[in-house]
GROMACS .gro file of C-alpha atoms in nm:
model
  513
    1MET     CA    1  -0.022  -0.019  -0.066
    2THR     CA    2   0.056   0.359  -0.090
    3ALA     CA    3   0.335   0.478   0.227
    4LEU     CA    4   0.210   0.847   0.346
    5THR     CA    5   0.465   1.099   0.560
    6LEU     CA    6   0.360   1.425   0.749
    7SER     CA    7   0.571   1.713   0.698
    8THR     CA    8   0.591   2.116   0.840
    9SER     CA    9   0.857   2.137   0.494
   10SER     CA   10   0.838   2.394   0.213
   11PRO     CA   11   0.710   2.242  -0.116
   12ALA     CA   12   0.995   2.400  -0.284
   13ALA     CA   13   1.202   2.247  -0.091
   14VAL     CA   14   1.089   1.943  -0.043
   15ARG     CA   15   1.209   1.669  -0.237
   16ALA     CA   16   0.929   1.486  -0.506
   17ASP     CA   17   0.823   1.368  -0.865
   18ALA     CA   18   0.610   1.625  -0.779
   19VAL     CA   19   0.341   1.829  -0.539
   20VAL     CA   20   0.062   1.861  -0.567
   21VAL     CA   21  -0.107   2.225  -0.515
   22GLY     CA   22  -0.511   2.280  -0.464
   23VAL     CA   23  -0.745   2.547  -0.754
   24THR     CA   24  -0.961   2.693  -0.714
   25LYS     CA   25  -1.248   2.883  -0.943
   26GLY     CA   26  -1.252   3.238  -0.930
   27ALA     CA   27  -1.448   3.544  -1.096
   28LYS     CA   28  -1.124   3.625  -1.366
   29GLY     CA   29  -0.970   3.279  -1.360
   30PRO     CA   30  -0.841   3.011  -1.141
   31ALA     CA   31  -0.680   3.148  -0.836
   32VAL     CA   32  -0.386   2.982  -0.638
   33ALA     CA   33  -0.539   2.787  -0.285
   34PRO     CA   34  -0.385   2.821   0.012
   35GLY     CA   35  -0.095   2.629   0.133
   36ALA     CA   36   0.086   2.728  -0.242
   37GLU     CA   37   0.197   3.060  -0.147
   38ALA     CA   38   0.613   2.916  -0.184
   39VAL     CA   39   0.529   2.738  -0.511
   40ASP     CA   40   0.372   3.054  -0.668
   41GLN     CA   41   0.619   3.315  -0.474
   42ALA     CA   42   0.916   3.037  -0.760
   43PHE     CA   43   0.647   3.160  -1.052
   44GLY     CA   44   0.699   3.453  -0.951
   45GLY     CA   45   0.323   3.580  -0.790
   46LYS     CA   46   0.230   3.386  -1.124
   47LEU     CA   47   0.151   3.050  -1.097
   48ALA     CA   48  -0.243   3.163  -1.211
   49ALA     CA   49  -0.217   3.341  -1.462
   50VAL     CA   50   0.029   2.976  -1.618
   51LEU     CA   51  -0.280   2.772  -1.511
   52ASP     CA   52  -0.557   3.024  -1.739
   53THR     CA   53  -0.287   3.015  -2.013
   54LEU     CA   54  -0.284   2.625  -1.989
   55GLY     CA   55  -0.639   2.582  -2.007
   56ALA     CA   56  -0.690   2.605  -1.605
   57THR     CA   57  -0.944   2.666  -1.456
   58GLY     CA   58  -0.992   2.549  -1.069
   59SER     CA   59  -1.284   2.325  -1.090
   60GLU     CA   60  -1.345   2.024  -0.926
   61GLY     CA   61  -1.156   1.671  -1.081
   62GLU     CA   62  -0.991   1.872  -1.330
   63VAL     CA   63  -0.594   1.831  -1.364
   64THR     CA   64  -0.329   2.065  -1.520
   65LYS     CA   65   0.094   1.914  -1.505
   66LEU     CA   66   0.385   2.128  -1.569
   67PRO     CA   67   0.772   2.165  -1.577
   68ALA     CA   68   0.819   2.343  -1.207
   69ALA     CA   69   0.985   2.665  -1.177
   70SER     CA   70   1.292   2.738  -1.112
   71GLY     CA   71   1.355   2.709  -0.721
   72LEU     CA   72   1.152   2.392  -0.650
   73LYS     CA   73   1.320   2.128  -0.551
   74ALA     CA   74   1.086   1.899  -0.704
   75PRO     CA   75   1.024   1.876  -1.102
   76VAL     CA   76   0.702   1.872  -1.145
   77VAL     CA   77   0.377   2.106  -1.006
   78LEU     CA   78   0.018   1.904  -1.073
   79ALA     CA   79  -0.231   2.112  -1.022
   80VAL     CA   80  -0.590   1.957  -0.890
   81GLY     CA   81  -0.962   2.139  -0.902
   82LEU     CA   82  -1.070   2.279  -0.608
   83GLY     CA   83  -1.390   2.394  -0.694
   84ASP     CA   84  -1.510   2.706  -0.545
   85ALA     CA   85  -1.344   2.878  -0.287
   86PRO     CA   86  -1.548   2.861   0.051
   87ALA     CA   87  -1.617   3.167   0.191
   88LYS     CA   88  -1.482   3.384   0.340
   89GLY     CA   89  -1.349   3.298   0.697
   90GLU     CA   90  -1.475   2.924   0.565
   91ARG     CA   91  -1.226   2.699   0.577
   92TYR     CA   92  -1.216   2.410   0.307
   93GLY     CA   93  -1.455   2.047   0.365
   94ALA     CA   94  -1.292   1.697   0.400
   95GLU     CA   95  -1.516   1.627   0.121
   96ALA     CA   96  -1.331   1.878  -0.085
   97LEU     CA   97  -1.037   1.850   0.001
   98ARG     CA   98  -1.034   1.405  -0.017
   99ARG     CA   99  -1.142   1.456  -0.398
  100ALA     CA  100  -0.857   1.677  -0.498
  101ALA     CA  101  -0.664   1.504  -0.306
  102GLY     CA  102  -0.738   1.113  -0.487
  103VAL     CA  103  -0.737   1.268  -0.863
  104ALA     CA  104  -0.381   1.424  -0.770
  105ALA     CA  105  -0.251   1.074  -0.695
  106ARG     CA  106  -0.410   0.966  -0.912
  107ALA     CA  107  -0.298   1.126  -1.191
  108LEU     CA  108   0.072   1.055  -0.966
  109SER     CA  109  -0.024   0.682  -1.075
  110GLY     CA  110   0.399   0.508  -1.106
  111SER     CA  111   0.513   0.743  -0.925
  112LYS     CA  112   0.722   0.734  -0.585
  113LYS     CA  113   0.659   0.951  -0.419
  114GLY     CA  114   0.407   1.308  -0.406
  115ALA     CA  115   0.394   1.611  -0.172
  116PHE     CA  116   0.027   1.740  -0.162
  117ALA     CA  117   0.043   2.138  -0.089
  118LEU     CA  118  -0.325   2.145  -0.043
  119PRO     CA  119  -0.527   2.390   0.240
  120VAL     CA  120  -0.459   2.245   0.515
  121GLN     CA  121  -0.529   2.401   0.846
  122ASP     CA  122  -0.530   2.155   1.121
  123ALA     CA  123  -0.532   1.811   1.120
  124ASP     CA  124  -0.874   1.696   1.045
  125GLY     CA  125  -0.772   1.906   0.744
  126ALA     CA  126  -0.467   1.669   0.714
  127ALA     CA  127  -0.665   1.365   0.789
  128ALA     CA  128  -0.849   1.439   0.464
  129VAL     CA  129  -0.583   1.470   0.225
  130ALA     CA  130  -0.464   1.150   0.368
  131GLU     CA  131  -0.694   0.956   0.317
  132GLY     CA  132  -0.798   1.100   0.010
  133ALA     CA  133  -0.448   1.062  -0.176
  134LEU     CA  134  -0.475   0.719  -0.002
  135LEU     CA  135  -0.845   0.579  -0.217
  136GLY     CA  136  -0.723   0.758  -0.488
  137ALA     CA  137  -0.385   0.557  -0.488
  138TYR     CA  138  -0.545   0.246  -0.507
  139THR     CA  139  -0.494  -0.032  -0.818
  140PHE     CA  140  -0.718  -0.400  -0.886
  141LYS     CA  141  -0.362  -0.702  -1.022
  142VAL     CA  142  -0.672  -0.857  -1.134
  143ALA     CA  143  -0.608  -1.298  -0.903
  144GLY     CA  144  -0.606  -1.562  -1.156
  145ALA     CA  145  -0.821  -1.859  -0.974
  146GLY     CA  146  -0.640  -2.218  -0.871
  147LYS     CA  147  -0.849  -2.527  -0.804
  148ASN     CA  148  -1.163  -2.517  -0.632
  149GLY     CA  149  -1.145  -2.173  -0.641
  150ARG     CA  150  -0.859  -2.094  -0.435
  151ARG     CA  151  -0.680  -1.783  -0.510
  152GLY     CA  152  -0.412  -1.838  -0.673
  153LYS     CA  153  -0.107  -1.613  -0.867
  154ALA     CA  154  -0.199  -1.331  -1.114
  155ALA     CA  155  -0.354  -1.479  -1.401
  156ALA     CA  156  -0.101  -1.437  -1.705
  157ASP     CA  157  -0.363  -1.276  -1.949
  158GLY     CA  158  -0.476  -0.989  -1.679
  159LYS     CA  159  -0.448  -0.612  -1.770
  160ALA     CA  160  -0.117  -0.482  -1.581
  161ALA     CA  161  -0.229  -0.186  -1.346
  162SER     CA  162  -0.003   0.102  -1.321
  163ALA     CA  163   0.194   0.070  -0.993
  164PRO     CA  164   0.022   0.248  -0.762
  165LEU     CA  165   0.162   0.604  -0.646
  166ALA     CA  166   0.375   0.496  -0.308
  167GLU     CA  167   0.448   0.735  -0.105
  168VAL     CA  168   0.192   1.046  -0.024
  169THR     CA  169   0.348   1.355   0.193
  170VAL     CA  170   0.064   1.576   0.355
  171LEU     CA  171   0.251   1.975   0.385
  172GLY     CA  172   0.096   2.192   0.697
  173GLY     CA  173   0.094   1.825   0.835
  174LYS     CA  174   0.315   1.812   1.202
  175PRO     CA  175   0.450   1.507   1.229
  176ARG     CA  176   0.526   1.517   1.580
  177ASP     CA  177   0.169   1.704   1.698
  178LYS     CA  178  -0.021   1.421   1.888
  179ALA     CA  179  -0.324   1.506   1.639
  180PHE     CA  180  -0.186   1.571   1.362
  181LYS     CA  181  -0.020   1.172   1.354
  182ALA     CA  182  -0.340   1.016   1.542
  183ALA     CA  183  -0.482   1.139   1.305
  184ALA     CA  184  -0.254   0.986   0.980
  185ASP     CA  185  -0.304   0.686   1.181
  186ARG     CA  186  -0.675   0.711   1.071
  187ALA     CA  187  -0.618   0.747   0.778
  188THR     CA  188  -0.385   0.505   0.670
  189ALA     CA  189  -0.627   0.220   0.895
  190LEU     CA  190  -0.909   0.319   0.765
  191ALA     CA  191  -0.756   0.361   0.319
  192ALA     CA  192  -0.602  -0.096   0.399
  193GLU     CA  193  -0.926  -0.141   0.470
  194VAL     CA  194  -1.147   0.017   0.209
  195ASN     CA  195  -0.877  -0.090  -0.013
  196ARG     CA  196  -0.924  -0.420   0.147
  197ALA     CA  197  -1.279  -0.502   0.127
  198ARG     CA  198  -1.196  -0.370  -0.270
  199ASP     CA  199  -0.926  -0.569  -0.315
  200LEU     CA  200  -1.194  -0.863  -0.264
  201VAL     CA  201  -1.491  -0.683  -0.473
  202ASN     CA  202  -1.320  -0.670  -0.761
  203THR     CA  203  -1.135  -1.080  -0.683
  204PRO     CA  204  -1.341  -1.277  -0.996
  205SER     CA  205  -1.571  -1.545  -0.876
  206ASN     CA  206  -1.373  -1.814  -0.957
  207ALA     CA  207  -1.114  -1.671  -0.721
  208LEU     CA  208  -1.339  -1.609  -0.457
  209ASN     CA  209  -1.642  -1.823  -0.337
  210PRO     CA  210  -1.746  -1.865   0.015
  211ALA     CA  211  -1.479  -2.118   0.151
  212SER     CA  212  -1.187  -1.893   0.045
  213PHE     CA  213  -1.408  -1.588   0.147
  214ALA     CA  214  -1.418  -1.742   0.494
  215ALA     CA  215  -1.064  -1.839   0.445
  216ALA     CA  216  -0.989  -1.516   0.404
  217VAL     CA  217  -1.128  -1.403   0.687
  218ARG     CA  218  -0.983  -1.684   0.938
  219GLN     CA  219  -0.672  -1.510   0.844
  220ALA     CA  220  -0.723  -1.152   0.921
  221ALA     CA  221  -0.862  -1.269   1.267
  222ASP     CA  222  -0.501  -1.423   1.350
  223GLU     CA  223  -0.352  -1.129   1.204
  224HIS     CA  224  -0.538  -0.908   1.411
  225GLY     CA  225  -0.616  -1.037   1.768
  226LEU     CA  226  -0.991  -1.143   1.647
  227ALA     CA  227  -1.247  -1.410   1.748
  228VAL     CA  228  -1.371  -1.569   1.438
  229GLU     CA  229  -1.673  -1.868   1.433
  230VAL     CA  230  -1.722  -2.003   1.045
  231LEU     CA  231  -2.034  -2.227   0.992
  232ASP     CA  232  -2.031  -2.493   0.647
  233GLU     CA  233  -2.274  -2.682   0.539
  234LYS     CA  234  -2.299  -2.931   0.765
  235ALA     CA  235  -2.374  -2.627   1.044
  236LEU     CA  236  -2.576  -2.433   0.855
  237ALA     CA  237  -2.768  -2.754   0.798
  238LYS     CA  238  -2.787  -2.834   1.168
  239GLY     CA  239  -2.858  -2.554   1.312
  240GLY     CA  240  -3.153  -2.524   1.065
  241TYR     CA  241  -3.046  -2.185   0.870
  242GLY     CA  242  -3.288  -2.289   0.537
  243GLY     CA  243  -3.242  -1.904   0.389
  244ILE     CA  244  -2.880  -1.946   0.320
  245LEU     CA  245  -2.860  -2.326   0.262
  246GLY     CA  246  -3.121  -2.224  -0.007
  247VAL     CA  247  -2.944  -1.985  -0.203
  248GLY     CA  248  -2.657  -2.210  -0.179
  249GLN     CA  249  -2.770  -2.560  -0.230
  250GLY     CA  250  -2.729  -2.500  -0.640
  251SER     CA  251  -2.336  -2.397  -0.634
  252ASP     CA  252  -2.068  -2.657  -0.584
  253ALA     CA  253  -1.955  -2.378  -0.407
  254PRO     CA  254  -2.120  -2.478  -0.065
  255PRO     CA  255  -2.223  -2.186   0.193
  256ARG     CA  256  -2.103  -1.998   0.499
  257LEU     CA  257  -2.165  -1.795   0.804
  258VAL     CA  258  -1.875  -1.642   0.950
  259ARG     CA  259  -1.904  -1.423   1.259
  260LEU     CA  260  -1.614  -1.251   1.327
  261GLY     CA  261  -1.587  -1.064   1.731
  262TYR     CA  262  -1.395  -0.774   1.810
  263THR     CA  263  -1.430  -0.640   2.131
  264HIS     CA  264  -1.327  -0.401   2.365
  265PRO     CA  265  -1.189  -0.397   2.785
  266ALA     CA  266  -1.365  -0.073   2.812
  267ALA     CA  267  -1.608  -0.093   2.596
  268THR     CA  268  -2.015   0.019   2.712
  269ALA     CA  269  -2.129  -0.055   2.346
  270THR     CA  270  -2.233  -0.345   2.077
  271LEU     CA  271  -2.267  -0.305   1.726
  272ALA     CA  272  -2.330  -0.582   1.582
  273LEU     CA  273  -2.290  -0.550   1.150
  274VAL     CA  274  -2.479  -0.811   0.885
  275GLY     CA  275  -2.343  -0.815   0.531
  276LYS     CA  276  -2.479  -0.979   0.243
  277GLY     CA  277  -2.195  -1.233   0.065
  278ILE     CA  278  -2.319  -1.380  -0.245
  279THR     CA  279  -1.972  -1.410  -0.364
  280TYR     CA  280  -2.177  -1.466  -0.737
  281ASP     CA  281  -2.531  -1.401  -0.782
  282SER     CA  282  -2.638  -1.546  -1.139
  283GLY     CA  283  -3.017  -1.517  -1.005
  284GLY     CA  284  -3.054  -1.892  -1.001
  285ILE     CA  285  -3.335  -2.061  -1.179
  286SER     CA  286  -3.492  -1.705  -1.212
  287LEU     CA  287  -3.155  -1.602  -1.368
  288LYS     CA  288  -3.069  -1.283  -1.492
  289PRO     CA  289  -3.143  -1.175  -1.840
  290PRO     CA  290  -2.800  -1.113  -2.103
  291GLY     CA  291  -2.597  -0.730  -1.958
  292HIS     CA  292  -2.661  -0.793  -1.550
  293ASN     CA  293  -2.459  -1.122  -1.477
  294GLU     CA  294  -2.149  -0.941  -1.533
  295THR     CA  295  -2.029  -0.761  -1.224
  296MET     CA  296  -2.181  -1.001  -1.046
  297LYS     CA  297  -1.900  -1.052  -0.892
  298CYS     CA  298  -1.945  -0.724  -0.665
  299ASP     CA  299  -2.279  -0.889  -0.454
  300MET     CA  300  -2.076  -1.005  -0.165
  301SER     CA  301  -2.002  -0.590  -0.150
  302GLY     CA  302  -2.214  -0.573   0.138
  303ALA     CA  303  -1.982  -0.925   0.348
  304ALA     CA  304  -1.653  -0.733   0.222
  305ALA     CA  305  -1.713  -0.362   0.423
  306VAL     CA  306  -1.796  -0.607   0.753
  307PHE     CA  307  -1.563  -0.739   0.680
  308ALA     CA  308  -1.358  -0.491   0.691
  309ALA     CA  309  -1.483  -0.222   0.868
  310VAL     CA  310  -1.395  -0.498   1.188
  311VAL     CA  311  -1.036  -0.537   1.109
  312ALA     CA  312  -1.078  -0.156   1.063
  313VAL     CA  313  -1.193  -0.055   1.442
  314ALA     CA  314  -0.939  -0.375   1.574
  315LYS     CA  315  -0.653  -0.135   1.425
  316LEU     CA  316  -0.781   0.181   1.548
  317GLY     CA  317  -0.859  -0.022   1.888
  318LEU     CA  318  -1.162   0.190   1.947
  319PRO     CA  319  -1.353   0.101   2.268
  320VAL     CA  320  -1.678  -0.068   2.126
  321ASN     CA  321  -1.774  -0.446   2.127
  322VAL     CA  322  -1.845  -0.512   1.716
  323THR     CA  323  -1.880  -0.788   1.572
  324GLY     CA  324  -1.928  -0.905   1.223
  325TRP     CA  325  -2.176  -1.153   1.029
  326LEU     CA  326  -2.097  -1.203   0.675
  327ALA     CA  327  -2.387  -1.463   0.535
  328LEU     CA  328  -2.139  -1.603   0.222
  329ALA     CA  329  -2.287  -1.824  -0.062
  330GLU     CA  330  -2.289  -1.863  -0.458
  331ASN     CA  331  -2.688  -1.765  -0.622
  332MET     CA  332  -2.646  -2.026  -0.900
  333PRO     CA  333  -2.921  -2.263  -1.161
  334SER     CA  334  -2.881  -2.593  -1.118
  335GLY     CA  335  -3.065  -2.979  -1.098
  336SER     CA  336  -3.042  -2.898  -0.716
  337ALA     CA  337  -3.145  -2.510  -0.644
  338THR     CA  338  -3.417  -2.378  -0.517
  339ARG     CA  339  -3.666  -2.312  -0.758
  340PRO     CA  340  -3.905  -2.060  -0.730
  341GLY     CA  341  -4.303  -2.180  -0.480
  342ASP     CA  342  -4.065  -2.326  -0.240
  343VAL     CA  343  -4.056  -2.243   0.054
  344LEU     CA  344  -3.741  -2.209   0.268
  345THR     CA  345  -3.807  -2.244   0.699
  346MET     CA  346  -3.613  -1.995   0.811
  347TYR     CA  347  -3.375  -2.032   1.138
  348SER     CA  348  -3.554  -1.823   1.292
  349GLY     CA  349  -3.884  -2.148   1.264
  350LYS     CA  350  -4.048  -1.914   1.019
  351THR     CA  351  -4.161  -1.993   0.665
  352VAL     CA  352  -4.110  -1.788   0.345
  353GLU     CA  353  -4.270  -1.865   0.019
  354VAL     CA  354  -3.956  -1.812  -0.267
  355LEU     CA  355  -4.139  -1.680  -0.534
  356ASN     CA  356  -3.820  -1.492  -0.682
  357THR     CA  357  -3.450  -1.642  -0.606
  358ASP     CA  358  -3.249  -1.348  -0.768
  359ALA     CA  359  -3.380  -1.180  -0.457
  360GLU     CA  360  -3.209  -1.382  -0.292
  361GLY     CA  361  -2.985  -1.081  -0.046
  362ARG     CA  362  -3.285  -1.077   0.182
  363LEU     CA  363  -3.301  -1.454   0.231
  364VAL     CA  364  -2.968  -1.438   0.343
  365LEU     CA  365  -2.952  -1.184   0.532
  366ALA     CA  366  -3.309  -1.323   0.688
  367ASP     CA  367  -3.110  -1.577   0.848
  368THR     CA  368  -2.777  -1.371   0.949
  369LEU     CA  369  -2.996  -1.060   1.123
  370THR     CA  370  -3.212  -1.361   1.305
  371ARG     CA  371  -2.899  -1.535   1.479
  372ALA     CA  372  -2.693  -1.101   1.548
  373SER     CA  373  -3.002  -1.056   1.749
  374GLU     CA  374  -2.933  -1.302   1.960
  375GLU     CA  375  -2.619  -1.158   2.164
  376LYS     CA  376  -2.860  -0.871   2.211
  377PRO     CA  377  -2.637  -0.581   2.084
  378ASP     CA  378  -2.742  -0.241   2.160
  379ALA     CA  379  -2.761  -0.192   1.785
  380ILE     CA  380  -2.759  -0.397   1.449
  381VAL     CA  381  -2.669  -0.281   1.083
  382ASP     CA  382  -2.678  -0.445   0.715
  383VAL     CA  383  -2.549  -0.391   0.468
  384ALA     CA  384  -2.652  -0.526   0.070
  385THR     CA  385  -2.589  -0.459  -0.270
  386LEU     CA  386  -2.997  -0.579  -0.222
  387THR     CA  387  -3.191  -0.407  -0.463
  388GLY     CA  388  -3.183  -0.237  -0.849
  389ALA     CA  389  -3.573  -0.038  -0.712
  390MET     CA  390  -3.244   0.164  -0.541
  391VAL     CA  391  -3.031   0.274  -0.837
  392LEU     CA  392  -3.310   0.366  -0.928
  393ALA     CA  393  -3.430   0.540  -0.723
  394LEU     CA  394  -3.130   0.700  -0.588
  395GLY     CA  395  -2.866   0.658  -0.830
  396ASN     CA  396  -2.488   0.500  -0.889
  397ARG     CA  397  -2.365   0.725  -0.634
  398THR     CA  398  -2.609   0.721  -0.314
  399PHE     CA  399  -2.645   0.463  -0.118
  400GLY     CA  400  -3.037   0.415   0.103
  401ILE     CA  401  -3.065   0.407   0.454
  402MET     CA  402  -3.347   0.240   0.677
  403ALA     CA  403  -3.384   0.159   1.011
  404ASN     CA  404  -3.669   0.094   1.197
  405ASP     CA  405  -3.597   0.358   1.448
  406GLU     CA  406  -3.576   0.733   1.336
  407ALA     CA  407  -3.322   0.824   1.509
  408PHE     CA  408  -3.069   0.528   1.481
  409ARG     CA  409  -3.226   0.620   1.069
  410THR     CA  410  -3.042   0.997   1.153
  411ALA     CA  411  -2.740   0.855   1.349
  412LEU     CA  412  -2.688   0.661   1.026
  413HIS     CA  413  -2.762   0.904   0.820
  414GLU     CA  414  -2.495   1.222   0.956
  415ALA     CA  415  -2.235   0.880   1.064
  416ALA     CA  416  -2.253   0.891   0.631
  417ALA     CA  417  -2.205   1.198   0.573
  418GLU     CA  418  -1.962   1.281   0.890
  419ALA     CA  419  -1.732   1.000   0.670
  420GLY     CA  420  -1.740   1.118   0.324
  421GLU     CA  421  -2.010   0.879   0.137
  422GLN     CA  422  -2.391   0.972  -0.055
  423ALA     CA  423  -2.659   0.869   0.114
  424TRP     CA  424  -2.986   0.866   0.228
  425PRO     CA  425  -3.305   0.863   0.473
  426MET     CA  426  -3.555   0.585   0.298
  427PRO     CA  427  -3.923   0.516   0.481
  428LEU     CA  428  -4.104   0.148   0.597
  429PRO     CA  429  -4.417   0.249   0.466
  430ALA     CA  430  -4.625  -0.005   0.671
  431GLU     CA  431  -4.913  -0.025   0.375
  432LEU     CA  432  -4.625  -0.238   0.172
  433ARG     CA  433  -4.582  -0.484   0.455
  434LYS     CA  434  -4.884  -0.703   0.301
  435SER     CA  435  -4.749  -0.724   0.014
  436ILE     CA  436  -4.565  -0.961   0.113
  437ASP     CA  437  -4.794  -1.196   0.273
  438SER     CA  438  -4.810  -1.545   0.057
  439PRO     CA  439  -5.127  -1.839   0.144
  440ILE     CA  440  -4.901  -2.081   0.249
  441ALA     CA  441  -4.547  -1.964   0.389
  442ASP     CA  442  -4.570  -1.645   0.654
  443LEU     CA  443  -4.462  -1.460   0.408
  444ALA     CA  444  -4.286  -1.406   0.038
  445ASN     CA  445  -4.006  -1.335  -0.045
  446MET     CA  446  -4.083  -1.103  -0.276
  447GLY     CA  447  -4.445  -0.881  -0.272
  448GLU     CA  448  -4.569  -0.501  -0.415
  449ARG     CA  449  -4.298  -0.336  -0.757
  450MET     CA  450  -4.336  -0.042  -0.697
  451GLY     CA  451  -4.143   0.055  -0.443
  452GLY     CA  452  -3.894  -0.250  -0.375
  453GLY     CA  453  -3.663  -0.195  -0.240
  454LEU     CA  454  -3.883  -0.028   0.070
  455VAL     CA  455  -3.978  -0.370   0.075
  456ALA     CA  456  -3.678  -0.545   0.057
  457GLY     CA  457  -3.615  -0.329   0.357
  458ILE     CA  458  -3.956  -0.453   0.549
  459PHE     CA  459  -3.889  -0.767   0.446
  460LEU     CA  460  -3.584  -0.783   0.646
  461LYS     CA  461  -3.776  -0.617   0.961
  462GLU     CA  462  -3.947  -0.940   1.035
  463PHE     CA  463  -3.561  -1.062   1.124
  464VAL     CA  464  -3.506  -0.811   1.390
  465GLY     CA  465  -3.508  -0.925   1.688
  466GLU     CA  466  -3.768  -0.780   1.948
  467GLY     CA  467  -3.685  -0.452   2.057
  468LEU     CA  468  -3.408  -0.420   1.925
  469THR     CA  469  -3.224  -0.142   1.722
  470TRP     CA  470  -3.177  -0.209   1.340
  471GLY     CA  471  -3.057  -0.034   1.029
  472HIS     CA  472  -3.030  -0.124   0.650
  473LEU     CA  473  -2.830   0.034   0.411
  474ASP     CA  474  -2.867  -0.077   0.011
  475ILE     CA  475  -2.565  -0.040  -0.167
  476ALA     CA  476  -2.624  -0.147  -0.522
  477GLY     CA  477  -2.594   0.136  -0.679
  478PRO     CA  478  -2.195   0.244  -0.521
  479ALA     CA  479  -2.052  -0.044  -0.461
  480PHE     CA  480  -1.934  -0.103  -0.776
  481ASN     CA  481  -1.886   0.157  -1.011
  482GLU     CA  482  -1.890   0.056  -1.444
  483SER     CA  483  -1.751   0.400  -1.528
  484GLY     CA  484  -1.438   0.541  -1.498
  485PRO     CA  485  -1.268   0.671  -1.137
  486PHE     CA  486  -1.341   0.996  -1.023
  487GLY     CA  487  -1.235   1.147  -0.733
  488TYR     CA  488  -1.073   0.943  -0.505
  489THR     CA  489  -1.320   0.698  -0.607
  490PRO     CA  490  -1.159   0.419  -0.902
  491LYS     CA  491  -1.331   0.174  -1.187
  492GLY     CA  492  -1.435  -0.137  -0.996
  493GLY     CA  493  -1.481  -0.225  -0.634
  494THR     CA  494  -1.546   0.125  -0.450
  495GLY     CA  495  -1.509  -0.025  -0.031
  496ALA     CA  496  -1.864   0.180  -0.022
  497ALA     CA  497  -1.943   0.211   0.334
  498VAL     CA  498  -1.658   0.121   0.548
  499ARG     CA  499  -1.581   0.427   0.609
  500THR     CA  500  -1.982   0.486   0.798
  501LEU     CA  501  -1.968   0.178   0.948
  502VAL     CA  502  -1.606   0.289   1.148
  503ARG     CA  503  -1.706   0.580   1.152
  504LEU     CA  504  -2.051   0.475   1.358
  505ALA     CA  505  -1.835   0.267   1.550
  506GLU     CA  506  -1.648   0.617   1.607
  507ARG     CA  507  -1.963   0.692   1.742
  508ALA     CA  508  -2.024   0.478   1.952
  509ALA     CA  509  -1.728   0.429   2.152
  510ALA     CA  510  -1.783   0.848   2.262
  511GLY     CA  511  -2.111   0.741   2.330
  512GLY     CA  512  -2.345   0.802   2.069
  513LEU     CA  513  -2.512   0.566   1.965
   0.00000   0.00000   0.00000
């Protein structure tokens, strides 16, 4: 992973492949943002004019490279757009800094060192620049598959990814200051775990199945001193996990349920995180149409986010207890697959008529929510690429938030905003509940088509323990970016919801759950 350092050196004196400066949109053209005064001085105070001549405007995401002026140690100046400057007396927003740093880090792919002279006024600003740069520097190397779906070496025909920027130096960061050091440590841990989730999401399904995913969790648990329990297909059958087994029974790769636990001696709150982990979703017998299968390796993004978030909490040593529950299965059509019209007996004892085998995520989550509820956590949050309806409602960059408690839904929304992730609160209309009634079972796994994302949330609510606080994040839109990279977000797996979950854990540790 890209290394991170803090430095109080002048951007004119630092030795790097490039020095990154911020540019904002001004009424009369681009303006150089604070932090780059020494660079501007090397250009005789005319850096903005030079950039204007080169066509730069300061728009968000814009990148302009130019040879360094005499007096600068770095040979290249990379100017990145910050968008509109903040109002007088206000600071640059954390998300604007994250995105600018991410764009710059991507532009410096293949370089050894980039010195970021962006507007850093305090430890929070340094954290934003560091986080954005580390996330923006991400690259994924295509992995091949060994026998039985085990991870193999890099595929010979895999695309060669450019090496990420090797080192990020945040100028204006004070390496001996406790607040700045803590900010850097948090950014490093958080970025590493977001990138872990991205790697898992990007891994082809022939190289990642439920068993190999569970093995990866075991390895990380051993490394970070976490408790781990893995239920295989025999244990799931003995325990009566009809939802997970029903989804996974059509595949040669049997399902798994993983419990990952982090505890802290000073913790006063417990948070349970539940992730949908469909390592490949064909739709089952209700097969997806052509054009909808190619990216279905990403249907385990919720489980990847939960896994990464628990490890991040452990790395940060937060005083909160967190359990991560990963419901892992592969949804395939075969002679043994669940059929539309079948009735499954869930772990809770409730029966579910399966009207559509492509509505499988709610089935594996239902069993797992019931199991997580048995431990009586203070709150449960599930994360899933659950419905196409949520993408239609909110687009490709925003995830939906539902909850059985309005205050908790607000807390989740606030945590997402604080983390820099786009989210929006959604309702659970009571009148939609009757649409999942079944004449032959306690309920059906499908209901009204209109508001389908809300119907899915209502279904999940049925399996949350009585009296427990629960939230649901439908990350179907932002979990996998099929377009080009933007800001600090790469093409492919994004690691959506990891930062929100970690921020929620931080709030819980501070007594704000």
